Amino acid sequence: MTWDLPRAAVIGGREYALNTDYRDILEIIALLGAPEPDGGAPDKLYIALCLFYDGWLEHGADANAAEAARFMMEFVGCGMPDETGARPVKLIDWR
């Protein structure tokens, strides 16, 4: 069993380095928990994806935003599914 956190993710066939420093994650958590700006939740999600994935903005990966958001939220949620996919195994506590 390995306890290493992922350093990259393949989203839509493209590999993105991940910004996983605890300060990056706390900024994403704060952003997603903040009151919605005029543009609403989609703007907050897009900004969070840009913060989490290196190169998200440059590569125009909007078509894969749902897949990217799912991976990011799983990571920020501190776990990866176990073998059955039923319950997350907590790997880190951001506090």
Short mmCIF file of C-alpha atoms in Angstrom, two decimals, residues 36-67:
data_model
loop_
_atom_site.label_atom_id
_atom_site.label_comp_id
_atom_site.label_asym_id
_atom_site.label_seq_id
_atom_site.Cartn_x
_atom_site.Cartn_y
_atom_site.Cartn_z
CA GLU A 36 -21.06 33.53 -5.32
CA PRO A 37 -19.79 36.43 -7.45
CA ASP A 38 -22.04 38.01 -10.06
CA GLY A 39 -21.22 35.21 -12.52
CA GLY A 40 -22.30 32.50 -10.09
CA ALA A 41 -20.99 29.05 -9.27
CA PRO A 42 -19.58 28.21 -12.75
CA ASP A 43 -17.08 31.07 -12.41
CA LYS A 44 -15.95 29.83 -9.00
CA LEU A 45 -15.52 26.29 -10.33
CA TYR A 46 -13.52 27.50 -13.34
CA ILE A 47 -11.22 29.55 -11.09
CA ALA A 48 -10.79 26.55 -8.76
CA LEU A 49 -9.83 24.35 -11.74
CA CYS A 50 -7.29 26.94 -12.87
CA LEU A 51 -5.80 26.97 -9.37
CA PHE A 52 -5.67 23.19 -9.06
CA TYR A 53 -4.47 22.17 -12.55
CA ASP A 54 -1.31 23.67 -14.05
CA GLY A 55 -2.12 24.72 -17.61
CA TRP A 56 -5.91 24.50 -17.33
CA LEU A 57 -6.37 28.07 -18.54
CA GLU A 58 -3.89 27.78 -21.43
CA HIS A 59 -5.25 24.56 -22.87
CA GLY A 60 -8.93 25.47 -22.91
CA ALA A 61 -10.04 22.23 -21.31
CA ASP A 62 -13.63 23.37 -20.77
CA ALA A 63 -15.01 20.27 -22.52
CA ASN A 64 -13.52 18.16 -19.73
CA ALA A 65 -14.54 20.40 -16.82
CA ALA A 66 -16.90 17.83 -15.27
CA GLU A 67 -14.21 15.15 -15.21
#
